[in-house]
XYZ file of C-alpha atoms in Angstrom:
785
model
C -17.251 -16.742 -22.541
C -17.198 -20.536 -22.675
C -13.749 -21.631 -23.786
C -10.398 -20.327 -24.908
C -9.361 -20.848 -28.511
C -12.713 -22.103 -29.857
C -15.617 -20.470 -31.619
C -17.435 -19.076 -28.600
C -21.154 -19.031 -28.203
C -22.578 -15.562 -27.669
C -22.987 -15.582 -23.934
C -23.993 -12.495 -21.983
C -22.070 -13.719 -18.965
C -18.708 -12.041 -19.330
C -17.503 -13.393 -16.022
C -17.143 -16.918 -17.282
C -20.141 -18.486 -15.546
C -22.130 -20.944 -17.655
C -25.826 -20.706 -18.336
C -27.641 -23.663 -16.836
C -29.412 -24.287 -20.154
C -26.079 -25.224 -21.741
C -24.851 -27.597 -19.039
C -24.545 -31.304 -19.772
C -25.856 -33.441 -16.932
C -23.154 -35.819 -15.758
C -22.723 -38.069 -12.767
C -19.265 -38.776 -11.429
C -17.736 -42.214 -11.010
C -14.734 -43.005 -8.858
C -12.595 -43.384 -11.959
C -13.438 -39.881 -13.058
C -15.557 -41.108 -16.006
C -19.114 -40.084 -16.780
C -22.388 -41.941 -16.973
C -23.875 -39.854 -19.685
C -27.075 -38.142 -20.323
C -25.379 -36.197 -23.079
C -26.458 -34.670 -26.359
C -24.945 -36.638 -29.264
C -22.091 -34.999 -31.192
C -20.191 -35.641 -34.381
C -16.843 -35.810 -32.515
C -14.702 -38.943 -32.495
C -14.671 -40.971 -29.239
C -11.327 -39.476 -28.224
C -12.609 -36.006 -28.973
C -15.757 -36.650 -26.987
C -13.693 -37.910 -24.053
C -11.627 -34.718 -23.914
C -14.634 -32.434 -24.197
C -16.728 -34.437 -21.731
C -13.937 -34.773 -19.181
C -13.252 -31.036 -19.306
C -16.909 -30.118 -18.904
C -17.346 -32.748 -16.189
C -14.393 -31.160 -14.405
C -16.175 -27.809 -14.609
C -19.276 -29.371 -13.013
C -17.140 -30.874 -10.232
C -15.478 -27.510 -9.637
C -18.811 -25.703 -9.408
C -20.010 -28.269 -6.854
C -16.828 -27.905 -4.799
C -15.520 -31.430 -5.569
C -12.035 -30.282 -6.450
C -10.225 -33.620 -6.320
C -12.531 -35.080 -8.981
C -12.261 -31.867 -11.022
C -8.488 -32.320 -10.944
C -8.759 -35.915 -12.151
C -11.059 -34.926 -14.998
C -8.795 -32.150 -16.283
C -5.686 -34.285 -15.899
C -7.263 -37.255 -17.701
C -8.345 -34.941 -20.520
C -4.757 -33.690 -20.866
C -3.424 -37.240 -20.900
C -5.828 -38.224 -23.679
C -4.798 -35.172 -25.644
C -1.075 -35.862 -25.187
C -1.507 -39.437 -26.455
C -2.518 -38.138 -29.878
C 0.104 -37.425 -32.562
C 1.555 -33.988 -31.980
C 0.097 -33.701 -28.510
C 2.430 -32.386 -25.819
C 1.808 -32.957 -22.142
C 2.402 -30.108 -19.682
C 4.077 -30.664 -16.319
C 2.306 -33.287 -14.212
C -0.570 -31.923 -12.164
C -0.233 -32.797 -8.467
C -3.384 -34.142 -6.867
C -5.198 -31.556 -4.763
C -4.970 -32.041 -1.031
C -7.814 -33.861 0.678
C -8.486 -30.840 2.844
C -9.908 -28.965 -0.132
C -11.742 -31.828 -1.824
C -15.092 -30.275 -0.975
C -15.330 -26.566 -0.312
C -17.808 -23.744 -0.585
C -17.282 -21.518 -3.580
C -19.673 -18.776 -2.519
C -16.889 -16.249 -2.139
C -15.783 -16.714 -5.740
C -18.646 -14.617 -7.015
C -18.275 -11.805 -4.518
C -17.184 -8.406 -5.664
C -16.741 -5.780 -2.990
C -14.032 -3.490 -1.709
C -11.341 -4.743 0.583
C -11.795 -1.844 2.966
C -12.893 -4.197 5.737
C -10.094 -6.720 5.625
C -6.999 -4.666 5.009
C -6.396 -2.834 8.268
C -2.671 -2.195 8.343
C -0.144 -1.726 11.060
C -0.195 2.019 10.629
C -3.886 2.350 11.591
C -2.934 3.798 14.918
C -4.181 6.847 16.713
C -1.544 9.003 18.336
C -1.502 11.245 21.365
C 1.339 13.590 20.513
C 1.982 17.131 21.581
C 4.469 19.708 20.488
C 6.006 22.210 22.799
C 2.998 24.489 22.689
C 0.056 22.111 22.888
C -1.231 19.328 25.084
C -3.910 18.337 22.583
C -3.811 14.903 20.930
C -3.181 14.857 17.213
C -6.147 14.349 14.916
C -7.483 10.827 14.448
C -6.315 8.997 11.380
C -8.695 6.911 9.336
C -10.071 4.194 11.552
C -9.237 1.551 9.007
C -6.571 1.976 6.416
C -6.905 0.023 3.215
C -3.332 0.328 2.043
C -1.369 -2.829 2.867
C 2.097 -2.482 4.321
C 5.105 -4.725 4.001
C 5.316 -5.034 7.770
C 1.813 -6.379 8.092
C 1.316 -10.108 8.125
C -2.358 -9.699 7.439
C -4.143 -11.735 4.824
C -3.824 -10.636 1.252
C -6.366 -8.237 -0.229
C -9.666 -9.889 -1.024
C -9.655 -12.772 1.446
C -13.399 -12.526 2.074
C -14.272 -9.319 0.262
C -13.065 -8.958 -3.304
C -12.794 -5.724 -5.244
C -13.966 -7.062 -8.582
C -10.665 -8.832 -9.175
C -12.237 -12.314 -9.401
C -14.163 -11.748 -12.606
C -12.510 -14.702 -14.402
C -12.011 -17.117 -11.541
C -13.973 -20.131 -12.794
C -12.907 -22.900 -15.194
C -14.352 -22.824 -18.702
C -16.444 -25.273 -20.675
C -15.557 -26.347 -24.183
C -18.414 -25.477 -26.532
C -18.685 -25.545 -30.351
C -15.491 -27.576 -30.652
C -14.157 -28.140 -34.187
C -13.000 -31.723 -34.673
C -10.063 -30.758 -36.893
C -8.582 -28.322 -34.389
C -7.297 -30.246 -31.382
C -4.835 -27.526 -30.418
C -7.724 -25.177 -29.650
C -8.572 -27.347 -26.610
C -5.214 -26.945 -24.934
C -5.492 -23.335 -23.661
C -8.826 -24.120 -22.025
C -7.489 -27.222 -20.263
C -4.358 -25.419 -19.068
C -6.430 -22.479 -17.892
C -8.800 -24.758 -15.948
C -5.961 -26.619 -14.231
C -4.413 -23.264 -13.327
C -7.724 -22.238 -11.770
C -7.624 -25.225 -9.421
C -4.131 -24.403 -8.229
C -5.038 -20.747 -7.865
C -7.982 -21.696 -5.653
C -5.619 -23.720 -3.471
C -3.324 -20.621 -3.423
C -0.579 -22.637 -5.105
C 0.268 -19.607 -7.201
C 3.620 -20.907 -8.411
C 2.047 -23.915 -10.143
C -0.997 -21.916 -11.263
C 1.280 -19.349 -12.885
C 3.037 -22.071 -14.923
C -0.258 -23.314 -16.340
C -1.569 -19.829 -17.122
C 1.679 -18.902 -18.848
C 1.576 -22.113 -20.902
C -2.011 -21.387 -21.925
C -0.929 -17.922 -23.030
C 2.006 -19.383 -24.945
C -0.292 -21.646 -26.919
C -2.554 -18.726 -27.815
C 0.420 -16.646 -28.877
C 1.744 -19.418 -31.115
C -1.685 -20.000 -32.650
C -2.062 -16.291 -33.382
C 1.472 -16.007 -34.723
C 2.323 -13.417 -32.069
C 4.528 -15.471 -29.813
C 7.841 -13.929 -29.049
C 8.823 -16.051 -26.067
C 12.338 -17.335 -26.280
C 12.354 -21.129 -25.956
C 14.910 -20.836 -23.164
C 12.660 -18.503 -21.154
C 11.734 -19.829 -17.746
C 8.016 -20.365 -17.263
C 7.931 -18.132 -14.214
C 9.049 -15.116 -16.245
C 6.184 -12.798 -17.177
C 4.757 -13.082 -20.655
C 4.769 -10.033 -22.911
C 1.838 -10.653 -25.277
C 1.392 -8.504 -28.348
C -1.754 -6.616 -29.224
C -2.911 -8.997 -31.979
C -3.976 -11.643 -29.454
C -7.695 -12.342 -29.412
C -9.958 -11.610 -26.471
C -9.418 -15.261 -25.453
C -6.231 -14.065 -23.717
C -8.087 -11.662 -21.391
C -9.102 -14.232 -18.716
C -5.547 -15.624 -18.644
C -4.038 -12.175 -18.243
C -6.565 -11.349 -15.516
C -5.684 -14.458 -13.541
C -1.973 -13.799 -13.807
C -2.560 -10.212 -12.723
C -4.735 -11.328 -9.830
C -1.996 -13.628 -8.542
C 0.594 -10.860 -8.712
C -1.857 -8.510 -7.000
C -2.488 -11.090 -4.282
C 1.254 -11.181 -3.589
C 1.306 -7.347 -3.636
C 3.471 -7.243 -6.759
C 1.460 -4.322 -8.091
C 3.819 -3.355 -10.914
C 3.623 -6.790 -12.514
C -0.133 -6.969 -11.917
C -0.532 -3.595 -13.633
C 1.494 -4.821 -16.605
C -0.868 -7.787 -17.106
C -4.001 -5.657 -16.728
C -2.734 -3.043 -19.188
C -2.114 -5.768 -21.768
C -5.630 -7.070 -21.182
C -6.868 -3.498 -21.646
C -5.086 -3.219 -25.004
C -6.925 -6.328 -26.189
C -10.332 -5.388 -24.730
C -10.199 -1.976 -26.399
C -9.974 -3.657 -29.817
C -13.536 -4.957 -29.528
C -16.082 -3.139 -31.655
C -18.394 -2.322 -28.731
C -17.490 -1.689 -25.081
C -17.955 -4.955 -23.210
C -17.927 -6.365 -19.715
C -14.355 -7.460 -20.384
C -13.356 -3.831 -20.861
C -15.360 -2.687 -17.809
C -13.823 -5.448 -15.670
C -10.305 -4.578 -16.793
C -10.771 -0.851 -16.158
C -12.089 -1.624 -12.669
C -9.109 -3.860 -11.885
C -6.630 -1.229 -13.077
C -8.329 1.279 -10.787
C -7.908 -1.095 -7.841
C -4.197 -1.466 -8.600
C -3.754 2.310 -8.738
C -5.485 2.477 -5.363
C -3.149 -0.054 -3.769
C -0.135 1.611 -5.345
C -1.049 4.695 -3.320
C -4.725 5.574 -3.399
C -4.261 8.400 -0.896
C -1.702 9.920 -3.254
C -3.558 12.486 -5.351
C -1.960 11.454 -8.627
C -2.804 7.775 -8.229
C -6.212 8.636 -6.834
C -7.116 10.633 -9.955
C -5.971 7.747 -12.145
C -8.030 5.291 -10.105
C -11.114 7.521 -10.258
C -10.755 7.831 -14.025
C -10.644 4.055 -14.353
C -13.641 3.531 -12.083
C -15.672 6.218 -13.859
C -14.944 4.686 -17.261
C -15.886 1.243 -15.938
C -19.107 2.603 -14.432
C -20.093 4.254 -17.710
C -19.729 0.952 -19.565
C -21.553 -1.058 -16.923
C -24.485 1.383 -16.860
C -24.720 1.252 -20.666
C -24.686 -2.567 -20.646
C -27.449 -2.621 -18.043
C -29.461 -0.091 -20.022
C -29.101 -2.202 -23.208
C -29.927 -5.471 -21.489
C -33.070 -6.907 -23.065
C -34.031 -9.302 -20.289
C -33.888 -7.905 -16.738
C -34.841 -11.347 -15.404
C -31.788 -13.024 -16.932
C -28.933 -14.080 -14.679
C -26.489 -11.876 -16.603
C -28.523 -8.771 -15.707
C -28.025 -9.508 -12.016
C -24.298 -10.068 -12.616
C -24.015 -6.694 -14.346
C -25.715 -4.943 -11.421
C -23.466 -6.731 -8.923
C -20.422 -5.602 -10.875
C -21.814 -2.066 -10.942
C -22.160 -2.054 -7.147
C -18.608 -3.348 -6.810
C -17.111 -0.568 -8.914
C -19.242 2.013 -7.090
C -17.815 0.773 -3.807
C -14.295 0.982 -5.172
C -14.875 4.558 -6.297
C -16.325 5.458 -2.908
C -13.230 4.099 -1.252
C -11.006 6.504 -3.185
C -13.136 9.456 -2.068
C -12.955 8.157 1.512
C -9.184 7.835 1.522
C -8.806 11.354 0.106
C -10.985 12.719 2.892
C -13.904 13.608 0.606
C -16.361 11.886 2.907
C -19.450 13.602 1.512
C -18.770 12.204 -1.965
C -17.947 8.798 -0.476
C -21.219 8.812 1.473
C -23.330 9.452 -1.629
C -21.823 6.621 -3.636
C -21.723 4.186 -0.701
C -25.442 4.797 -0.081
C -26.213 3.905 -3.718
C -23.962 0.832 -3.627
C -25.535 -0.452 -0.406
C -29.043 0.117 -1.742
C -28.209 -1.809 -4.920
C -26.659 -4.720 -3.056
C -29.609 -4.969 -0.702
C -31.889 -5.190 -3.757
C -30.046 -7.918 -5.664
C -28.297 -10.047 -3.035
C -29.864 -12.490 -0.590
C -29.752 -11.544 3.061
C -27.485 -12.061 4.887
C -24.674 -11.590 2.392
C -21.067 -10.621 3.044
C -21.084 -8.017 0.278
C -24.020 -6.259 1.931
C -21.999 -6.358 5.149
C -18.976 -4.832 3.389
C -21.023 -1.944 1.984
C -22.694 -1.370 5.351
C -19.280 -1.238 6.992
C -17.855 1.190 4.433
C -20.823 3.517 4.763
C -20.567 3.231 8.545
C -16.923 4.279 8.385
C -17.909 7.301 6.332
C -20.645 8.369 8.744
C -18.157 7.893 11.576
C -15.719 10.279 9.919
C -18.535 12.776 9.340
C -19.422 12.656 13.037
C -22.794 10.942 12.611
C -22.138 8.362 15.317
C -25.732 7.126 15.491
C -25.813 6.135 11.811
C -22.305 4.736 12.047
C -23.270 2.474 14.948
C -26.406 1.242 13.139
C -24.332 0.162 10.145
C -21.571 -1.327 12.296
C -24.178 -3.393 14.101
C -25.591 -4.583 10.767
C -22.110 -5.641 9.683
C -21.581 -7.418 13.011
C -24.928 -9.217 12.732
C -24.153 -10.520 9.230
C -20.534 -11.493 9.830
C -21.305 -13.416 13.021
C -23.630 -15.650 10.979
C -20.833 -16.521 8.561
C -18.185 -17.079 11.212
C -20.229 -18.693 13.978
C -18.069 -19.643 16.925
C -14.921 -18.376 15.217
C -12.517 -15.759 16.431
C -12.300 -14.051 13.070
C -10.298 -10.981 12.155
C -13.264 -9.111 10.744
C -15.223 -9.609 13.951
C -12.304 -8.062 15.786
C -12.280 -5.094 13.408
C -15.967 -4.312 13.799
C -15.777 -4.652 17.581
C -12.967 -2.108 17.511
C -15.060 0.273 15.402
C -18.044 -0.051 17.721
C -15.740 0.576 20.667
C -14.434 3.679 18.930
C -17.962 5.109 18.671
C -18.447 4.711 22.436
C -14.940 6.094 22.953
C -15.792 9.189 20.899
C -18.860 9.716 23.096
C -16.733 9.381 26.266
C -18.638 6.209 27.192
C -15.453 4.674 28.496
C -16.899 1.641 30.275
C -18.659 0.274 27.174
C -15.722 1.281 24.977
C -13.359 -0.664 27.230
C -15.572 -3.760 27.123
C -15.652 -3.774 23.323
C -11.968 -2.912 22.969
C -10.946 -5.839 25.150
C -13.361 -8.196 23.372
C -11.796 -7.060 20.087
C -8.321 -7.579 21.538
C -9.178 -11.123 22.622
C -10.638 -11.906 19.183
C -7.668 -10.384 17.374
C -5.185 -12.424 19.398
C -7.192 -15.600 18.779
C -7.348 -14.919 15.033
C -3.875 -13.507 14.418
C -1.771 -14.396 17.451
C -0.443 -12.329 20.338
C 2.181 -10.615 18.212
C 0.572 -8.893 15.240
C 0.371 -5.263 14.078
C -3.377 -5.202 14.665
C -2.834 -6.262 18.285
C -0.476 -3.310 18.657
C -3.015 -0.988 17.033
C -5.716 -2.074 19.467
C -3.432 -1.647 22.448
C -2.696 1.881 21.241
C -6.403 2.705 21.085
C -6.963 1.283 24.573
C -4.026 3.320 25.821
C -5.520 6.436 24.225
C -8.796 5.778 26.021
C -7.052 5.545 29.391
C -5.038 8.673 28.564
C -8.141 10.697 27.751
C -9.709 9.477 30.999
C -6.571 10.708 32.869
C -5.755 7.133 33.959
C -2.094 7.568 33.090
C -0.871 4.480 34.963
C -3.123 2.215 32.877
C -2.250 4.126 29.720
C 1.473 3.601 30.304
C 0.966 -0.102 31.048
C -0.994 -0.674 27.819
C 1.300 1.479 25.686
C 4.318 -0.448 26.975
C 2.591 -3.745 26.109
C 1.923 -2.415 22.610
C 5.554 -1.343 22.283
C 6.697 -4.912 22.978
C 4.386 -6.188 20.230
C 5.510 -3.542 17.736
C 9.164 -4.276 18.309
C 8.472 -7.976 17.800
C 6.553 -7.675 14.520
C 7.719 -4.422 12.893
C 11.098 -3.334 11.654
C 13.163 -1.465 14.250
C 12.654 1.857 12.444
C 8.924 1.617 11.826
C 7.087 4.962 12.402
C 4.459 3.428 14.720
C 7.160 2.788 17.287
C 7.859 6.534 17.359
C 4.161 7.177 18.036
C 4.042 4.668 20.902
C 7.233 5.977 22.501
C 5.797 9.493 22.308
C 2.520 8.395 23.872
C 4.364 6.773 26.770
C 6.433 9.931 27.270
C 3.320 12.080 27.149
C 1.655 9.990 29.852
C 4.763 10.081 32.038
C 4.897 13.861 31.648
C 1.310 14.227 32.851
C 2.215 12.152 35.916
C 5.095 14.511 36.599
C 7.681 11.789 35.868
C 9.806 14.117 33.787
C 12.952 11.990 33.773
C 11.031 8.970 32.473
C 9.294 11.217 29.942
C 12.620 12.636 28.768
C 14.031 9.139 28.227
C 11.122 8.110 25.993
C 10.999 11.438 24.147
C 14.741 11.178 23.460
C 14.342 7.607 22.237
C 11.495 8.654 19.919
C 13.558 11.558 18.577
C 16.609 9.390 17.881
C 14.475 6.827 16.048
C 12.703 9.500 14.035
C 16.025 10.977 12.938
C 17.042 7.519 11.730
C 13.841 7.238 9.718
C 13.553 10.774 8.323
C 16.952 12.423 8.680
C 17.899 15.565 10.580
C 15.874 18.153 8.680
C 12.363 16.773 8.488
C 9.666 18.896 10.224
C 8.442 15.785 12.071
C 11.888 15.488 13.630
C 11.438 19.065 14.838
C 8.282 18.007 16.702
C 10.033 15.184 18.581
C 13.010 17.434 19.359
C 10.596 20.100 20.623
C 9.186 17.534 23.063
C 12.701 16.856 24.347
C 13.264 20.592 24.785
C 9.978 21.094 26.631
C 10.659 18.412 29.252
C 14.280 19.538 29.603
C 12.973 23.009 30.439
C 10.655 21.593 33.109
C 13.629 19.769 34.635
C 15.537 23.061 34.803
C 17.962 22.041 32.076
C 17.609 25.398 30.389
C 20.799 25.272 28.322
C 19.848 21.900 26.872
C 16.318 23.138 26.196
C 17.539 26.352 24.569
C 19.968 24.477 22.262
C 17.244 22.016 21.247
C 14.754 24.796 20.486
C 17.372 26.590 18.365
C 17.739 23.432 16.252
C 13.971 23.172 15.991
C 13.810 26.798 14.844
C 16.398 26.178 12.143
C 14.605 23.076 10.848
C 11.271 24.863 10.686
C 12.657 27.994 9.055
C 14.411 25.862 6.431
C 11.214 23.888 5.814
C 8.555 26.616 6.033
C 10.281 29.996 5.834
C 10.357 32.719 8.487
C 6.648 33.544 8.483
C 4.995 30.283 9.517
C 2.926 29.318 12.556
C 5.384 26.556 13.517
C 8.210 29.092 13.507
C 6.093 31.381 15.708
C 5.438 28.524 18.156
C 9.166 27.813 18.437
C 9.976 31.492 19.029
C 7.397 31.539 21.821
C 9.022 28.463 23.420
C 12.476 30.045 23.182
C 11.069 33.129 24.877
C 9.781 30.994 27.757
C 13.211 29.392 28.284
C 14.869 32.835 28.291
C 12.223 34.125 30.731
C 12.924 31.288 33.173
C 16.640 32.057 32.978
C 15.961 35.692 33.833
C 16.932 37.033 30.384
C 13.822 39.186 30.185
C 14.848 41.540 27.394
C 15.842 38.653 25.124
C 12.624 36.864 26.053
C 10.545 39.896 25.035
C 12.384 40.088 21.697
C 11.562 36.454 20.995
C 7.934 36.899 22.095
C 7.490 39.980 19.898
C 8.811 38.180 16.819
C 6.451 35.319 17.590
C 3.605 37.829 17.944
C 4.432 39.406 14.569
C 4.366 36.054 12.766
C 1.200 34.861 14.496
C -0.682 38.035 13.662
C 0.507 37.704 10.058
C -0.544 34.056 9.774
C -3.574 33.901 12.058
C -4.905 37.434 12.288
C -5.071 39.687 15.326
C -7.944 37.910 17.069
C -6.685 34.370 17.533
C -6.144 32.478 20.754
C -2.452 31.881 19.929
C -1.999 35.640 19.581
C -3.492 36.057 23.066
C -0.987 33.508 24.442
C 2.002 35.550 23.252
C 0.455 38.811 24.489
C -0.012 37.175 27.882
C 3.659 36.084 27.928
C 4.833 39.598 27.059
C 2.628 41.055 29.811
C 3.954 38.574 32.375
C 7.571 39.356 31.436
C 6.980 43.104 31.877
C 5.339 42.403 35.224
C 8.380 40.367 36.284
C 10.542 43.368 35.354
C 8.393 45.561 37.616
C 6.827 47.538 34.772
C 3.193 47.382 35.898
C 2.001 49.933 33.345
C 3.187 47.928 30.332
C 2.076 44.698 31.973
C -1.437 46.086 32.505
C -1.551 47.304 28.918
C -0.609 43.909 27.488
C -2.910 42.008 29.875
C -5.783 44.244 28.775
C -4.992 43.500 25.127
C -4.783 39.792 25.972
C -8.219 39.948 27.575
C -9.695 41.753 24.581
C -8.369 39.125 22.118
C -9.508 36.270 24.358
C -13.062 37.636 24.562
C -13.166 37.909 20.760
C -11.616 34.531 20.056
C -13.058 32.448 22.902
C -16.117 34.241 24.236
C -16.687 35.478 27.767
C -16.791 32.128 29.563
C -13.504 30.459 28.628
C -11.042 29.518 31.350
C -8.202 31.386 29.629
C -10.007 34.598 30.586
C -10.044 33.564 34.247
C -6.231 33.381 34.298
C -5.822 36.786 32.651
C -8.455 38.371 34.918
C -6.608 37.146 38.011
C -3.352 38.715 36.836
C -5.020 42.049 36.177
C -6.791 41.819 39.535
C -3.494 41.084 41.283
C -1.853 44.189 39.772
C -4.707 46.380 41.025
C -4.471 44.730 44.450
C -0.765 45.535 44.658
C -1.609 49.148 43.807
C -4.127 49.215 46.631
C -7.070 49.464 44.215
C -8.962 46.785 46.131
C -12.463 47.359 44.765
C -11.200 47.282 41.170
C -9.203 44.155 42.009
C -12.281 42.434 43.481
C -14.203 43.122 40.265
C -11.682 41.149 38.227
C -11.516 38.316 40.768
C -15.302 38.032 40.917
C -15.530 37.627 37.137
C -12.763 35.039 37.253
C -14.678 33.195 40.000
C -17.834 33.166 37.868
C -15.967 31.627 34.931
C -14.264 28.952 37.062
C -17.554 27.923 38.693
C -19.233 27.790 35.289
C -16.551 25.502 33.862
C -15.507 23.445 36.897
C -18.434 23.553 39.318
C -18.721 25.114 42.770
C -16.389 22.667 44.539
C -13.274 22.762 42.401
C -9.830 23.393 43.973
C -9.414 26.245 41.461
C -12.564 27.858 42.897
C -11.168 27.416 46.415
C -7.923 29.145 45.494
C -9.800 32.094 44.025
C -11.999 32.362 47.146
C -8.836 32.294 49.228
C -7.383 35.241 47.286
C -10.637 37.176 47.528
C -10.748 36.528 51.284
C -7.354 38.159 51.622
C -8.573 41.209 49.691
C -11.571 41.484 52.018
C -9.120 41.111 54.909
C -7.203 44.089 53.536
C -10.505 46.005 53.381
C -11.362 44.920 56.953
C -14.593 43.433 55.571
C -14.873 40.599 58.102
C -18.208 39.241 56.904
C -17.130 38.680 53.304
C -13.657 37.633 54.410
C -15.073 34.844 56.605
C -17.524 33.812 53.927
C -14.709 33.360 51.400
C -12.329 31.645 53.820
C -15.043 29.321 55.115
C -16.117 28.253 51.624
C -12.494 27.803 50.512
C -11.797 25.643 53.589
C -14.888 23.541 52.893
C -13.736 22.853 49.340
C -10.180 22.040 50.405
C -11.482 19.529 52.952
C -13.929 18.077 50.436
C -11.273 17.584 47.775
C -8.661 16.301 50.189
C -5.258 15.695 48.617
C -6.660 16.516 45.177
C -6.953 20.153 46.247
C -3.182 20.342 46.675
C -3.433 23.378 48.917
C -4.239 24.856 52.327
C -5.869 28.118 53.277
C -3.393 31.013 53.108
C -4.111 34.214 55.024
C -2.063 37.304 54.311
C -2.607 41.061 54.425
C -1.648 44.393 55.902
C -4.691 45.073 58.041
C -4.331 42.566 60.863
C -3.974 45.353 63.507
C -7.164 47.118 62.438
C -8.971 43.814 62.310
C -7.899 42.905 65.856
C -9.252 46.206 67.213
C -12.619 46.009 65.501
C -12.914 42.258 66.094
C -11.080 41.312 69.318
C -11.857 37.639 68.827
C -9.508 37.733 65.818
C -6.589 39.135 67.814
C -3.503 36.963 68.242
C -3.184 35.183 71.552
C -0.605 36.633 73.946
């Protein structure tokens, strides 16, 4: 496409770039005139001036000399307005000197924005409910959906998504001397392009809308009221020619850049109506379908409905692009390369939808093809290659292939550092964070910490100390400390992140709930239950403000409050909170749901600690019924409830029922967890203790010995847990008057206690009924008189 409103030459370059064979060679004077080496035309001098000034302005634009491009377009408009019937648009302000010479490399890039749109909600959480200490699952490392709270750059700052397909000014070719009005849309469009490049979208919008008005009037389809303000959106009718498509695309791109997705979609749909009128599918149609898919993605790509719409658009665009490439007669022509670049762009966009929906296998396949294609057609290093490498790296990361992920992250880092030498750039910060995450996932905490803090320094330099991405990084660093059991450092970093979040996010933003919960969790692990309760309560109150009283997520935060209240001995408060949790979950999920079962188990624990054993057993049994129904009879959570029922019967003095339930617990644990899990060690000790109390010492020792084997296997020979077991076994040998084994156990337990120091949290305890017999057979053990 060469101009708007003229007879266009058949150009294969649908993106608006001009073939070098058609360029007129002009040199620029200070006055904005041209010393010509120009093919003679039949135009009048005034006509020649307008055409030459416009095309000279295009040359200036393509060489990055934007001030001279501005002068050329403005002079052309002034010449036009001096003719009878000519109307001059609003005066064009001169471009600022800061942009008089810039690089336009990024204008031709087409790649997904996955790299540059990390939002405030990309934050990992360590959150537990009343039944679990495990952190919640990781979210996507980088979210591509922008949020209103984020002050990050608009989508496509360095990496476009195929939205810049009409972002260059147009030449005037094949101009008819008797049709001056046909020049006007092209001039207005070109001036709008300059303002759009400077991100003066308000002025650019006025020029684009005026260009569209002229086309509408020329086609007889204008329905704009003369009193309509220029900043109101145009509503073109379907009988506009394809000349309107680049104008509609640029208007849509501006609305997209400001995250006004509804208005952007309206413009793209109108462009689609026009493009579909062409006899054969064209690049214009493929470009428009791709852009509509991108808008659906940003309107909620991880929503299944929007995701399906986006995939349909991308698939339709891909089909057209592949057909155009197949029909291309000259693979060496520049347009062939453009078509393949556009194909790679749409492939990347499609892969991103699969990624966001969690279909990482499908995303991997298409990202591999897109990266291969970009490596073939683009010079190295190139930012679009970097973007594809990053996206594929993210996918491998999610699939657990950390080696491949790190290789691609390092490729991205290598390329980007060449483009932003010496700069503290946001994308450098992002990739450093991703590389840190790989080391974090491998428990390589020292290297992870180094990269996290380098990323934090870069992020602060690029975005300032108070930015959502700073808070996100602080959360990840806090998570690392938490997982390494360095709770003091975790609390310090989480608190720093909380200050940032409260400074840059709205007071009811969900990330604040996550951070408050993480702080509470860390305080709980330190045993600071009052501090934990304060933060849990604060998180719960905020979550109720955000979600209301009946949301299941509110039940989780209330369950945390109940759990800590129980540990503080506030059983009434804990019981009341758990009852509310139970009601919320039953209303949300029904009676037979695993969350309901978990709450019933927690209520049983509170009743047990209050001494209401019969009521506790009733609650445990209902929990057991639901868990068996939902999870089957051989699940670890079923074993937990069986264990609680056994312990309650034991507390009531019913050793027979307790032994029966402990035996069933052990059977389920062996099936669900294998023979070497630490849960078995706890159950074995309880069974062993019952046999010891019955005087069945040999049977008791058998259970304790198996428990000792499991603890040594999991914790090593010098763990405090091993020492405590040896201590108990020593007392059984004492009861058997087996001095040799008694001393062996006590000696080894003492050695471990001394080795572990305060960490052992225990001293040797000697108890038994056979001291008299021992003193007779071993006088040296007799008490001193």
